[in-house]
C-alpha cells in the first residue's frame, strides 16, 4: 500500500489520530505521523531532517486543514516541499469555517475533502489512497511483509508489483503469445537465456501476472511447473491442483501411464476449457533444463508424449518454457522432442540493459516507500562490470534492505559498508555472506568435510561442457553431520530447502554461489576429476537400466572408466548412491568373469600352437628379420622425399597460419600479458616469411582462427568472408558498384542480416583498426584518414546498437547528424541509416535485389531484417519521445509508425505476394498494411461486426480499443481492404463509421460515395476529381486481384473502368490500357493484349514501356520479325521508371517463364540484346 505523510498541527492531535486510525483499518500500515510512539520522531532526533526525509519517500501527503494548520509556517513548508517533489497531495478539511483561507493558501486545482460537513468524504480520501497504491505498484497487489528485494531467489507471481526492468521484453513475449493464439501456430514458445539472466523471474513475475491481469479473457494460465525428477508426476499434480482435485492427483498420474492416456488428457483439457471456453490454455514450465539434468528417462519420455499430443491435437493448448542456453543443443537434438520442436519458436532473453539498472533498484523502493541515494545507483552501475552481475545485485539489495529498510533510507555509505576497504561490494558479497553463515563451523574439520561431501556431488554437477551447474538433492541423501551448517546457509538464502513429493529437497539458490565462493571453487577444483567421472557414471547407469537382461552386459563399465570407478568405492563411498555402488560392483564381477574365461581360452590355444609350431619357428624368424630391414629402408627414403615436398608445398600455409596465430594472441586481452614473448616470436617468423597480407587474408585469419578459438562457435563460409570483404571495401575504401542511398540501404541490410556474434566480430575488428596498434605487416590498415575514422567510429557504434540497442549508444549516434552535414559522399552519413527503414525496404523489394537471391532466401532476408528493425524501433521510439528536438518531423513519424504498427508482423503475407513487381511498390505496401491490420485486430474487428447494430457500439469500441485513433485506423483499413476485394460489407462499415467518428465525416462521406459507386454500380453525380479517385480505386482492385493470381477478374475490372470513365485524361487511360495488356499477356490472351497495347500507345505514344507489351504480344502471335524490330529498336533506352529497356525485357521473360509461358525465341533475343549492348 501507499506510504502516507500526515501534515497537521499538533493542536489538532485528537482529530488527526481518529483519521489515521480509520486509514490504518483499511490496510495502510506505512503512515508517518510525527507524534506516533513507534514510527514518529524520537526524543533528541533532528526533527527537521527527519521530516524532509519522510516527505521524500512518501507517495501521498494528507493535509489536515484547520485554522491551526493555516497559522503554522512548518505545515505550509511541508506542503510546498511535497509539491516541489511532485507528490500526490490530498487536502482534508476538518473545520469548515476556513474555506476562504484554504483557497488562498492551497492551489485551486486540488480537490478538497471536507469531513467537517460530510463524514463520508473520508471514504473518498481512502479510495484515492488505494488508487495511488495501485498506480505505484502497476496495478498489482504487494504484500508488505515480503521483501521488495528477494535476493538470489527468483521472483514469484506475488512479487509482480516489485518486478521491474523487463517491461519491453514482457510486452514482446505477450505479443508473441497473442500472435501464436491468433494464428494457432507455433504452439510452443521457448525462452532461452544464459544462467543469471533472470529467466525464471521473467516468467513468474513478469509474463504470467500480466497475462492473468490484462488478458484473462484470452488465456487460462496453468500453474508454473518445474520438471523435478518426475516431470509427469509434477504435471499430474499441477493439473489436479488447478481443477481443485488435489486428492485425485495420484490416480491422474497413474492414468497418464496407460495406453489410453490421450483420453485422460482429453477429459482434463475439457474440464479446464469449461472454465472459459473462448480462452486458450497456457502451460508454463520453468527451468526446463532439469529434464536433462535431473528427470528420470521414462518419466521424461512419457511427459513429452503427453505434451506433444496436447500441442498437436488441442487447438487452444500452448506451452511456454524457460531453458538455459547451454542446454539448447541438447534440447534440439533430443529425438523424443523433435515433433515438439517443429511447433516451437525461440525467444532469446538478452542481458538487462544498463539504462534499466536504475529501474530494478529504484522502482521496488518506491513501492516499499524507501528513499534510495542517487549516488548509490551510479556506484552500482560502475560495480556491475562483473560476471553474474544481476544475481549479485539482487543479493546486495536484499542485504541493504535487511539492514536499512526500517530506517526508510538506503545510502551509498551503507552500500560501501558491505565490502572491506575499497573492494567492490558486489564482487565479494556472496563470499562474505557464505563465510558468515559457516563461521561457527570453520574449526570443526568433520563438519566441513561433511559440507564438502554435501556439495560434491549432491548439490553440484558437471554438464557436457565441463561447466559446474547446480542440482537438486534429497535432504536424506546428504551427510547428517552437515545438516546444521546447511541450515545456516538456508537461513542466509544461499540454499533453498523445500518439500517435493512428500520429501525434503535442497538446492543452491543461484549458480553465482558456485562461481563466486572461493571455498567452494577450491573444493570443485580438487574434485573435478571425480565430478566429471560421476556425471559419466550416472549416464552409464541410465543406459544400463534401459537394457534388458539379455543385452545388459553391453552396458557394464570397462577399461579406464572401470578402473576409476573401482577406486571410488574406497575413496568416495559416501558420495555414491547405493545404485551406483551396485552397478560398479556388478561391472567388476562381470569383467573378472570375462578375464577368467579369456585366460582359460588363451592357455588352450597356447598349448596347441606350442606343439605344432616349434619346428617352423626358427625358419620363420630368419625370413621375418630380412623383410623388416627392407621395409625400414624403403620407409626412410619415402619419408625424406615427402618431408622435402611438404616444406615447399606448405610455406604459404605457414604464412597464413602464423598470421592467424598472431591475431589469436594479439586480440586475446585475457592472455596478452603472458604472451608478449610469443608475440615477438610470431612477428619475427612473419618477417622471415615475408608475408604479404591481403584484406581477404586479414578477414579469413582473424575471423576463422581468432573467433573460433574464443569459443563463439562461428563458422564462416568462403562466400560469407567475401561478403564481409565487400562490406569493408564499401565502408572504408569507398569502392562499390552501388551508389548513394542504394549503397547505404545495401550495406545496412548486409549488416542487419549478420548474427549477434558476427556483429560483435566486425565491431572488434573495427576497434582494432581504430586503435592504430597494429604491427608493420598490417601497415596498410594503419593509414585511416579522418573521414574514414569518423565513418568507422559511427559504424562501431551502430554495430553495438544493432546487437544491443540502448539509449546511451543512441545518444552517441545522434552526434553524427552534425557529421553528416559536414561530410560529403559518406556511406554512413548519420542516423538516417537507422531511421530510413522505408528506403531499405523499398530497395529489398526492388527487382535488382530480388533477382540476386532465390525466392526462399529473399523471403528469409526480409523476415530476418524486419525482426531486427522492430527491436531497434522500440529504442528509437523511447528516445525520440524523450528528446523530440533531435528529430525531424518525418523521422518522428517514421519511428512512430514503426513502433505502433510493427512492420515485422507483415512478413506473414510475404509469401503470398509475387516478388516480380506485378503490383506497384506503394500498392504492395498498402496491401501489407491492410492484411496486417486485419490480422492484428482480427478478433476485435469480428466482435465489432457482430455487435454493430447495438446502440452501445461506440462504448464497446472505446472499451475494446484504448485509443480512438486506432479504432478509426483499423476500421478504415478494413473498409479499404473490403473495397479492394469487392466485398459489399465495405458500404455497411463506412456508413457506421460516419456515426462513430463525426470529426471524419467529410472524408468518410467521400469514401461512402466511392464504395456505393463501385460496389453497387450506381451513378451518384460525381465531380471530375471524385471520378478520377474512383478510376484509381478500380486499378487498385485490379492489381490486387492480379497479385493474388486472379487475372480474369483483374482484366474485367480494368475493362469496366475504362468503359465507365472514358473521359479520363489520355495519359491516365493510356497507363490503364498498358496495365490491361500486361494482365492479358499473363493470362494468354495475346490478341487482346496486342489491341490494348496499341490503344494505349495511340492515346500517349510517349509511354514507351507499353511498347514492351506490344513486342511481347507480337512475339507470342508468331510475328517474330516485327517483335524483333521493336526489341532492337529500343535497346539501351531509359524508361520513365529509370529502368533500362534491355533489363525490362529480360525480366519480363523471366516472369513469363515462372508463369509457364515459354518461347523458343527468349534466349535468342536475350543473347541479341546482350551482344548489342557489348
GROMACS .gro file of C-alpha atoms in nm, residues 23 132 180 277 471 632 644 832 960 1032 1041 1084 1118 1124:
model
   14
   23UNK     CA    1  -0.693   0.481   0.737
  132UNK     CA    2  -0.240   0.577  -0.571
  180UNK     CA    3   0.050  -1.758  -3.169
  277UNK     CA    4  -1.449  -2.176  -2.335
  471UNK     CA    5   2.136  -2.982  -0.895
  632UNK     CA    6   6.253  -4.982  -4.288
  644UNK     CA    7   6.115  -3.205  -4.871
  832UNK     CA    8   1.930   0.816  -4.144
  960UNK     CA    9  -1.208  -0.284  -2.686
 1032UNK     CA   10  -0.769   0.477  -5.946
 1041UNK     CA   11  -0.655  -0.948  -5.791
 1084UNK     CA   12  -0.260  -1.593  -7.253
 1118UNK     CA   13   0.416  -1.557  -8.427
 1124UNK     CA   14   1.244  -0.834  -8.301
   0.00000   0.00000   0.00000
